[in-house]
PDB file of C-alpha atoms and ligand atoms in Angstrom:
ATOM      1  CA  UNK A  78       7.602  21.880 -16.721  1.00  0.00           C
ATOM      2  CA  UNK A  79       4.465  20.318 -14.917  1.00  0.00           C
ATOM      3  CA  UNK A  80       4.794  20.918 -11.235  1.00  0.00           C
ATOM      4  CA  UNK A  81       4.348  17.993  -8.686  1.00  0.00           C
ATOM      5  CA  UNK A  82       1.375  19.842  -7.088  1.00  0.00           C
ATOM      6  CA  UNK A  83      -0.129  19.889 -10.568  1.00  0.00           C
ATOM      7  CA  UNK A  84       0.326  16.298 -11.106  1.00  0.00           C
ATOM      8  CA  UNK A  85      -0.921  15.515  -7.746  1.00  0.00           C
ATOM      9  CA  UNK A  86      -4.186  17.410  -8.509  1.00  0.00           C
ATOM     10  CA  UNK A  87      -4.496  15.361 -11.817  1.00  0.00           C
ATOM     11  CA  UNK A  88      -4.270  12.128  -9.971  1.00  0.00           C
ATOM     12  CA  UNK A  89      -6.847  13.283  -7.313  1.00  0.00           C
ATOM     13  CA  UNK A  90      -9.122  14.424 -10.227  1.00  0.00           C
ATOM     14  CA  UNK A  91      -8.873  10.693 -11.831  1.00  0.00           C
ATOM     15  CA  UNK A  92      -9.691   9.246  -8.462  1.00  0.00           C
ATOM     16  CA  UNK A  93     -12.807  11.667  -8.146  1.00  0.00           C
ATOM     17  CA  UNK A  94     -13.819  10.873 -11.768  1.00  0.00           C
ATOM     18  CA  UNK A  95     -13.604   7.088 -11.062  1.00  0.00           C
ATOM     19  CA  UNK A  96     -15.403   7.351  -7.758  1.00  0.00           C
ATOM     20  CA  UNK A  97     -18.439   9.106  -9.587  1.00  0.00           C
ATOM     21  CA  UNK A  98     -18.182   6.814 -12.598  1.00  0.00           C
ATOM     22  CA  UNK A  99     -18.217   3.624 -10.646  1.00  0.00           C
ATOM     23  CA  UNK A 100     -20.857   4.647  -7.918  1.00  0.00           C
ATOM     24  CA  UNK A 101     -18.425   5.077  -5.201  1.00  0.00           C
ATOM     25  CA  UNK A 102     -18.805   7.677  -2.456  1.00  0.00           C
ATOM     26  CA  UNK A 103     -16.760  10.794  -2.853  1.00  0.00           C
ATOM     27  CA  UNK A 104     -13.754  10.653  -0.699  1.00  0.00           C
ATOM     28  CA  UNK A 105     -13.923   6.752  -0.449  1.00  0.00           C
ATOM     29  CA  UNK A 106     -10.610   6.157  -2.013  1.00  0.00           C
ATOM     30  CA  UNK A 107      -7.478   7.398  -0.414  1.00  0.00           C
ATOM     31  CA  UNK A 108      -4.338   8.250  -2.482  1.00  0.00           C
ATOM     32  CA  UNK A 109      -0.862   6.944  -1.309  1.00  0.00           C
ATOM     33  CA  UNK A 110       1.857   8.833  -3.105  1.00  0.00           C
ATOM     34  CA  UNK A 111       4.486   6.302  -3.677  1.00  0.00           C
ATOM     35  CA  UNK A 112       7.723   8.319  -3.221  1.00  0.00           C
ATOM     36  CA  UNK A 113      10.594   5.474  -3.517  1.00  0.00           C
ATOM     37  CA  UNK A 114      13.633   6.700  -5.267  1.00  0.00           C
ATOM     38  CA  UNK A 115      12.496  10.524  -4.942  1.00  0.00           C
ATOM     39  CA  UNK A 116      14.060  12.900  -2.615  1.00  0.00           C
ATOM     40  CA  UNK A 117      12.773  14.230   0.662  1.00  0.00           C
ATOM     41  CA  UNK A 118      12.408  17.698  -0.845  1.00  0.00           C
ATOM     42  CA  UNK A 119       9.769  16.417  -3.565  1.00  0.00           C
ATOM     43  CA  UNK A 120       7.772  14.838  -0.512  1.00  0.00           C
ATOM     44  CA  UNK A 121       7.947  17.956   1.314  1.00  0.00           C
ATOM     45  CA  UNK A 122       6.569  19.777  -1.928  1.00  0.00           C
ATOM     46  CA  UNK A 123       3.488  17.421  -2.000  1.00  0.00           C
ATOM     47  CA  UNK A 124       2.989  17.712   1.640  1.00  0.00           C
ATOM     48  CA  UNK A 125       2.775  21.582   1.286  1.00  0.00           C
ATOM     49  CA  UNK A 126       0.077  20.793  -1.399  1.00  0.00           C
ATOM     50  CA  UNK A 127      -1.820  18.717   1.107  1.00  0.00           C
ATOM     51  CA  UNK A 128      -0.846  15.066   0.550  1.00  0.00           C
ATOM     52  CA  UNK A 129      -0.401  13.408   3.891  1.00  0.00           C
ATOM     53  CA  UNK A 130       0.417   9.561   3.061  1.00  0.00           C
ATOM     54  CA  UNK A 131       3.600   8.324   1.391  1.00  0.00           C
ATOM     55  CA  UNK A 132       4.736   4.926   0.396  1.00  0.00           C
ATOM     56  CA  UNK A 133       8.360   3.721   0.387  1.00  0.00           C
ATOM     57  CA  UNK A 134       9.808   0.475  -0.853  1.00  0.00           C
ATOM     58  CA  UNK A 135      13.433   0.488   0.373  1.00  0.00           C
ATOM     59  CA  UNK A 136      13.701   0.302   4.430  1.00  0.00           C
ATOM     60  CA  UNK A 137      16.944   2.509   4.510  1.00  0.00           C
ATOM     61  CA  UNK A 138      15.764   5.041   2.150  1.00  0.00           C
ATOM     62  CA  UNK A 139      12.472   5.416   3.692  1.00  0.00           C
ATOM     63  CA  UNK A 140      13.793   5.652   7.278  1.00  0.00           C
ATOM     64  CA  UNK A 141      16.006   8.496   6.054  1.00  0.00           C
ATOM     65  CA  UNK A 142      13.033  10.420   4.548  1.00  0.00           C
ATOM     66  CA  UNK A 143      11.011   9.957   7.617  1.00  0.00           C
ATOM     67  CA  UNK A 144      13.669  11.360   9.828  1.00  0.00           C
ATOM     68  CA  UNK A 145      14.295  14.398   7.759  1.00  0.00           C
ATOM     69  CA  UNK A 146      10.700  15.203   7.559  1.00  0.00           C
ATOM     70  CA  UNK A 147       9.445  14.146  11.003  1.00  0.00           C
ATOM     71  CA  UNK A 148       8.208  17.677  11.701  1.00  0.00           C
ATOM     72  CA  UNK A 149       5.663  17.220   8.883  1.00  0.00           C
ATOM     73  CA  UNK A 150       3.749  14.598  10.725  1.00  0.00           C
ATOM     74  CA  UNK A 151       3.007  12.592   7.579  1.00  0.00           C
ATOM     75  CA  UNK A 152       1.756   9.034   7.463  1.00  0.00           C
ATOM     76  CA  UNK A 153       4.304   6.495   6.064  1.00  0.00           C
ATOM     77  CA  UNK A 154       3.453   3.211   4.650  1.00  0.00           C
ATOM     78  CA  UNK A 155       6.119   0.398   3.930  1.00  0.00           C
ATOM     79  CA  UNK A 156       5.283  -1.421   0.540  1.00  0.00           C
ATOM     80  CA  UNK A 157       8.430  -3.203  -0.272  1.00  0.00           C
ATOM     81  CA  UNK A 158       9.741  -6.686   0.533  1.00  0.00           C
ATOM     82  CA  UNK A 159      10.919  -6.775   4.227  1.00  0.00           C
ATOM     83  CA  UNK A 160      13.792  -8.935   5.490  1.00  0.00           C
ATOM     84  CA  UNK A 161      13.717 -10.200   9.205  1.00  0.00           C
ATOM     85  CA  UNK A 162      16.986  -8.166   9.860  1.00  0.00           C
ATOM     86  CA  UNK A 163      15.223  -4.910   9.040  1.00  0.00           C
ATOM     87  CA  UNK A 164      11.935  -5.254  10.746  1.00  0.00           C
ATOM     88  CA  UNK A 165      13.031  -3.174  13.736  1.00  0.00           C
ATOM     89  CA  UNK A 166      13.599  -0.094  11.606  1.00  0.00           C
ATOM     90  CA  UNK A 167      10.284  -0.597  10.073  1.00  0.00           C
ATOM     91  CA  UNK A 168       8.318  -1.085  13.288  1.00  0.00           C
ATOM     92  CA  UNK A 169       9.879   2.162  14.740  1.00  0.00           C
ATOM     93  CA  UNK A 170       9.590   4.370  11.892  1.00  0.00           C
ATOM     94  CA  UNK A 171       6.582   3.505   9.721  1.00  0.00           C
ATOM     95  CA  UNK A 172       2.791   3.789  10.333  1.00  0.00           C
ATOM     96  CA  UNK A 173       1.818   1.018   7.999  1.00  0.00           C
ATOM     97  CA  UNK A 174       3.247  -2.129   6.515  1.00  0.00           C
ATOM     98  CA  UNK A 175       1.193  -3.133   3.472  1.00  0.00           C
ATOM     99  CA  UNK A 176       3.344  -5.885   1.927  1.00  0.00           C
ATOM    100  CA  UNK A 177       3.187  -8.514   4.851  1.00  0.00           C
ATOM    101  CA  UNK A 178       3.266 -12.151   3.618  1.00  0.00           C
ATOM    102  CA  UNK A 179       4.868 -14.211   6.224  1.00  0.00           C
ATOM    103  CA  UNK A 180       3.980 -14.840  10.006  1.00  0.00           C
ATOM    104  CA  UNK A 181       7.685 -14.696  11.224  1.00  0.00           C
ATOM    105  CA  UNK A 182       7.962 -11.279   9.964  1.00  0.00           C
ATOM    106  CA  UNK A 183       4.555 -10.274  11.553  1.00  0.00           C
ATOM    107  CA  UNK A 184       5.671 -11.496  14.827  1.00  0.00           C
ATOM    108  CA  UNK A 185       8.824  -9.625  14.916  1.00  0.00           C
ATOM    109  CA  UNK A 186       7.038  -6.529  14.014  1.00  0.00           C
ATOM    110  CA  UNK A 187       4.527  -6.901  16.683  1.00  0.00           C
ATOM    111  CA  UNK A 188       7.373  -7.679  19.269  1.00  0.00           C
ATOM    112  CA  UNK A 189       9.386  -4.669  18.118  1.00  0.00           C
ATOM    113  CA  UNK A 190       6.605  -2.033  17.767  1.00  0.00           C
ATOM    114  CA  UNK A 191       7.447   0.634  20.330  1.00  0.00           C
ATOM    115  CA  UNK A 192       4.763   0.968  23.310  1.00  0.00           C
ATOM    116  CA  UNK A 193       4.840   4.456  22.838  1.00  0.00           C
ATOM    117  CA  UNK A 194       3.391   4.220  19.443  1.00  0.00           C
ATOM    118  CA  UNK A 195      -0.188   3.073  18.243  1.00  0.00           C
ATOM    119  CA  UNK A 196      -0.374  -0.683  16.886  1.00  0.00           C
ATOM    120  CA  UNK A 197       1.321  -0.884  13.347  1.00  0.00           C
ATOM    121  CA  UNK A 198      -1.445  -1.063  10.739  1.00  0.00           C
ATOM    122  CA  UNK A 199      -0.912  -3.849   8.352  1.00  0.00           C
ATOM    123  CA  UNK A 200      -2.210  -5.315   5.028  1.00  0.00           C
ATOM    124  CA  UNK A 201      -1.437  -8.804   3.833  1.00  0.00           C
ATOM    125  CA  UNK A 202      -0.039  -8.863   0.273  1.00  0.00           C
ATOM    126  CA  UNK A 203      -1.696 -11.536  -1.593  1.00  0.00           C
ATOM    127  CA  UNK A 204      -0.306 -13.187  -4.888  1.00  0.00           C
ATOM    128  CA  UNK A 205      -3.375 -13.309  -7.221  1.00  0.00           C
ATOM    129  CA  UNK A 206      -1.585 -13.456 -10.401  1.00  0.00           C
ATOM    130  CA  UNK A 207       0.138 -16.959  -9.674  1.00  0.00           C
ATOM    131  CA  UNK A 208       3.624 -15.502 -10.516  1.00  0.00           C
ATOM    132  CA  UNK A 209       6.080 -17.609  -8.459  1.00  0.00           C
ATOM    133  CA  UNK A 210       8.652 -14.745  -8.384  1.00  0.00           C
ATOM    134  CA  UNK A 211       6.271 -12.320  -7.003  1.00  0.00           C
ATOM    135  CA  UNK A 212       5.826 -11.666  -3.093  1.00  0.00           C
ATOM    136  CA  UNK A 213       2.516 -12.341  -1.387  1.00  0.00           C
ATOM    137  CA  UNK A 214       0.624 -15.213   0.309  1.00  0.00           C
ATOM    138  CA  UNK A 215      -1.130 -17.570  -1.853  1.00  0.00           C
ATOM    139  CA  UNK A 216      -5.010 -17.288  -1.772  1.00  0.00           C
ATOM    140  CA  UNK A 217      -5.348 -20.741   0.027  1.00  0.00           C
ATOM    141  CA  UNK A 218      -2.930 -19.853   2.649  1.00  0.00           C
ATOM    142  CA  UNK A 219      -4.511 -16.411   3.368  1.00  0.00           C
ATOM    143  CA  UNK A 220      -7.043 -17.286   5.961  1.00  0.00           C
ATOM    144  CA  UNK A 221      -4.647 -19.040   8.358  1.00  0.00           C
ATOM    145  CA  UNK A 222      -2.222 -16.137   8.011  1.00  0.00           C
ATOM    146  CA  UNK A 223      -4.941 -13.412   8.392  1.00  0.00           C
ATOM    147  CA  UNK A 224      -6.316 -14.927  11.644  1.00  0.00           C
ATOM    148  CA  UNK A 225      -2.709 -15.367  13.093  1.00  0.00           C
ATOM    149  CA  UNK A 226      -1.731 -11.877  12.248  1.00  0.00           C
ATOM    150  CA  UNK A 227      -5.083 -10.410  13.546  1.00  0.00           C
ATOM    151  CA  UNK A 228      -4.101 -12.091  17.019  1.00  0.00           C
ATOM    152  CA  UNK A 229      -0.710 -10.168  17.361  1.00  0.00           C
ATOM    153  CA  UNK A 230      -1.230  -7.662  20.126  1.00  0.00           C
ATOM    154  CA  UNK A 231       0.855  -4.780  18.527  1.00  0.00           C
ATOM    155  CA  UNK A 232      -0.285  -5.106  14.931  1.00  0.00           C
ATOM    156  CA  UNK A 233      -3.740  -4.108  13.463  1.00  0.00           C
ATOM    157  CA  UNK A 234      -4.807  -5.998  10.501  1.00  0.00           C
ATOM    158  CA  UNK A 235      -6.394  -3.391   8.151  1.00  0.00           C
ATOM    159  CA  UNK A 236      -6.816  -5.376   4.900  1.00  0.00           C
ATOM    160  CA  UNK A 237      -5.237  -6.688   1.751  1.00  0.00           C
ATOM    161  CA  UNK A 238      -2.985  -5.511  -1.018  1.00  0.00           C
ATOM    162  CA  UNK A 239      -2.305  -7.066  -4.461  1.00  0.00           C
ATOM    163  CA  UNK A 240      -0.090  -6.141  -7.268  1.00  0.00           C
ATOM    164  CA  UNK A 241      -1.491  -7.968 -10.392  1.00  0.00           C
ATOM    165  CA  UNK A 242       0.446  -8.816 -13.475  1.00  0.00           C
ATOM    166  CA  UNK A 243       0.624  -5.674 -15.594  1.00  0.00           C
ATOM    167  CA  UNK A 244      -1.798  -5.547 -18.764  1.00  0.00           C
ATOM    168  CA  UNK A 245      -3.712  -2.775 -20.605  1.00  0.00           C
ATOM    169  CA  UNK A 246      -7.034  -4.717 -20.684  1.00  0.00           C
ATOM    170  CA  UNK A 247      -9.583  -2.989 -18.605  1.00  0.00           C
ATOM    171  CA  UNK A 248     -11.740  -6.029 -18.047  1.00  0.00           C
ATOM    172  CA  UNK A 249      -8.887  -8.023 -17.277  1.00  0.00           C
ATOM    173  CA  UNK A 250      -7.584  -5.760 -14.688  1.00  0.00           C
ATOM    174  CA  UNK A 251     -11.102  -5.601 -13.071  1.00  0.00           C
ATOM    175  CA  UNK A 252     -11.202  -9.476 -12.931  1.00  0.00           C
ATOM    176  CA  UNK A 253      -7.689  -9.415 -10.976  1.00  0.00           C
ATOM    177  CA  UNK A 254      -9.024  -6.646  -8.616  1.00  0.00           C
ATOM    178  CA  UNK A 255     -12.426  -8.566  -8.061  1.00  0.00           C
ATOM    179  CA  UNK A 256     -10.480 -11.633  -6.949  1.00  0.00           C
ATOM    180  CA  UNK A 257      -8.886  -9.591  -4.273  1.00  0.00           C
ATOM    181  CA  UNK A 258     -12.213  -8.155  -3.256  1.00  0.00           C
ATOM    182  CA  UNK A 259     -13.865 -11.406  -2.909  1.00  0.00           C
ATOM    183  CA  UNK A 260     -10.914 -12.712  -0.741  1.00  0.00           C
ATOM    184  CA  UNK A 261     -11.363  -9.692   1.550  1.00  0.00           C
ATOM    185  CA  UNK A 262     -15.356 -10.296   1.698  1.00  0.00           C
ATOM    186  CA  UNK A 263     -14.604 -13.904   2.745  1.00  0.00           C
ATOM    187  CA  UNK A 264     -12.264 -12.708   5.544  1.00  0.00           C
ATOM    188  CA  UNK A 265     -14.807 -10.150   6.861  1.00  0.00           C
ATOM    189  CA  UNK A 266     -17.654 -12.767   6.585  1.00  0.00           C
ATOM    190  CA  UNK A 267     -15.420 -14.839   8.855  1.00  0.00           C
ATOM    191  CA  UNK A 268     -15.255 -12.095  11.413  1.00  0.00           C
ATOM    192  CA  UNK A 269     -12.247  -9.955  10.656  1.00  0.00           C
ATOM    193  CA  UNK A 270     -12.862  -6.313  10.578  1.00  0.00           C
ATOM    194  CA  UNK A 271     -11.120  -5.159   7.484  1.00  0.00           C
ATOM    195  CA  UNK A 272     -11.458  -1.551   6.214  1.00  0.00           C
ATOM    196  CA  UNK A 273      -8.724  -1.464   3.443  1.00  0.00           C
ATOM    197  CA  UNK A 274      -8.368  -2.719  -0.070  1.00  0.00           C
ATOM    198  CA  UNK A 275      -5.153  -1.489  -1.492  1.00  0.00           C
ATOM    199  CA  UNK A 276      -5.072  -2.040  -5.251  1.00  0.00           C
ATOM    200  CA  UNK A 277      -4.528   0.113  -8.174  1.00  0.00           C
ATOM    201  CA  UNK A 278      -1.385   1.953  -9.372  1.00  0.00           C
ATOM    202  CA  UNK A 279      -0.705   4.785 -11.849  1.00  0.00           C
ATOM    203  CA  UNK A 280      -1.793   2.523 -14.885  1.00  0.00           C
ATOM    204  CA  UNK A 281      -4.933   0.733 -13.495  1.00  0.00           C
ATOM    205  CA  UNK A 282      -6.455   2.912 -10.740  1.00  0.00           C
ATOM    206  CA  UNK A 283      -9.721   3.138 -12.358  1.00  0.00           C
ATOM    207  CA  UNK A 284     -10.197  -0.393 -12.763  1.00  0.00           C
ATOM    208  CA  UNK A 285      -9.271  -0.811  -9.080  1.00  0.00           C
ATOM    209  CA  UNK A 286     -11.671   1.795  -7.757  1.00  0.00           C
ATOM    210  CA  UNK A 287     -14.402   0.190  -9.963  1.00  0.00           C
ATOM    211  CA  UNK A 288     -13.880  -3.083  -7.889  1.00  0.00           C
ATOM    212  CA  UNK A 289     -13.741  -1.294  -4.571  1.00  0.00           C
ATOM    213  CA  UNK A 290     -10.270  -0.199  -3.726  1.00  0.00           C
ATOM    214  CA  UNK A 291     -10.073   2.262  -0.801  1.00  0.00           C
ATOM    215  CA  UNK A 292      -6.506   3.064  -1.367  1.00  0.00           C
ATOM    216  CA  UNK A 293      -4.678   3.489  -4.494  1.00  0.00           C
ATOM    217  CA  UNK A 294      -0.851   3.285  -4.617  1.00  0.00           C
ATOM    218  CA  UNK A 295       0.401   6.051  -7.244  1.00  0.00           C
ATOM    219  CA  UNK A 296       4.076   6.704  -8.065  1.00  0.00           C
ATOM    220  CA  UNK A 297       4.821   7.326 -11.832  1.00  0.00           C
ATOM    221  CA  UNK A 298       1.692   9.503 -12.296  1.00  0.00           C
ATOM    222  CA  UNK A 299       2.862  12.019  -9.645  1.00  0.00           C
ATOM    223  CA  UNK A 300       6.626  11.863  -9.668  1.00  0.00           C
ATOM    224  CA  UNK A 301       7.460  10.856 -13.201  1.00  0.00           C
ATOM    225  CA  UNK A 302       9.316   7.606 -14.412  1.00  0.00           C
ATOM    226  CA  UNK A 303      11.802   6.062 -12.060  1.00  0.00           C
ATOM    227  CA  UNK A 304      15.295   4.933 -13.082  1.00  0.00           C
ATOM    228  CA  UNK A 305      14.792   1.844 -10.957  1.00  0.00           C
ATOM    229  CA  UNK A 306      11.932  -0.198  -9.788  1.00  0.00           C
TER     230      UNK A 306
HETATM  231  C1  PLP B   9       6.388   1.192  -7.194  1.00  0.00           C
HETATM  232  C2  PLP B   9       5.006   0.777  -6.504  1.00  0.00           C
HETATM  233  C3  PLP B   9       3.830   1.270  -6.690  1.00  0.00           C
HETATM  234  C4  PLP B   9       3.796   2.615  -7.492  1.00  0.00           C
HETATM  235  O1  PLP B   9       3.720   2.233  -8.993  1.00  0.00           O
HETATM  236  P1  PLP B   9       3.521   3.294 -10.216  1.00  0.00           P
HETATM  237  O2  PLP B   9       3.281   2.396 -11.376  1.00  0.00           O
HETATM  238  O3  PLP B   9       4.723   4.070 -10.234  1.00  0.00           O
HETATM  239  O4  PLP B   9       2.322   4.139  -9.885  1.00  0.00           O
HETATM  240  C5  PLP B   9       2.700   0.757  -6.201  1.00  0.00           C
HETATM  241  N1  PLP B   9       2.749  -0.185  -5.331  1.00  0.00           N
HETATM  242  C6  PLP B   9       3.954  -0.972  -4.909  1.00  0.00           C
HETATM  243  C7  PLP B   9       3.870  -2.027  -4.264  1.00  0.00           C
HETATM  244  C8  PLP B   9       5.130  -0.449  -5.669  1.00  0.00           C
HETATM  245  O5  PLP B   9       6.227  -1.066  -5.419  1.00  0.00           O
END
């Protein structure tokens, strides 16, 4: 039985190796441990091993873990699809929303973010694979959405997220991630101070780091296979 802290160390070693391999500074790439479907006790075990940032895809499940583990002072990122009737729970409970793709949801989050908390950090999810079923703003609509979100008082626009179509080809993976980096560079040239490129998961984090990821979102390689998405 391989323990969670051992698997965490193995993923951190993969990140460090990729930073070296692709000329990134050591510590450039942050690990988000995607704990969706796994119990609070598993998160607590990883927190004890030093992991601070966790990602959740389902509002109710995430809010319950956040409440249970409040004393640990962890950072919680929402990475799932968000309906308008759940924005208040997310604005009150989470530190980040990485999956924002509609202005109406952004406006609600900004209105509902409690004054006692710092602004909610957000990333815009971009649909770079062209799959109509996937979430994310189309690249052509990204600049308008980014400028509108950046103007909301209780949100802080940090960067972009993408979920490319899965595939084993390393160069193909790099091409997808490069598209996201180029979109980010264009927004930065346009005056938006972005510091986050959220790309790369268990199967493709090396390609993402090669193309400039600052945050990789890893579930399976730490926790094991999930029974649901
Ligand atoms: C589930 C999920 C992940 C983690 O994927 P793994 O392949 O298990 O590492 C990353 N990002 C998002 C948006 C997810 O929904």
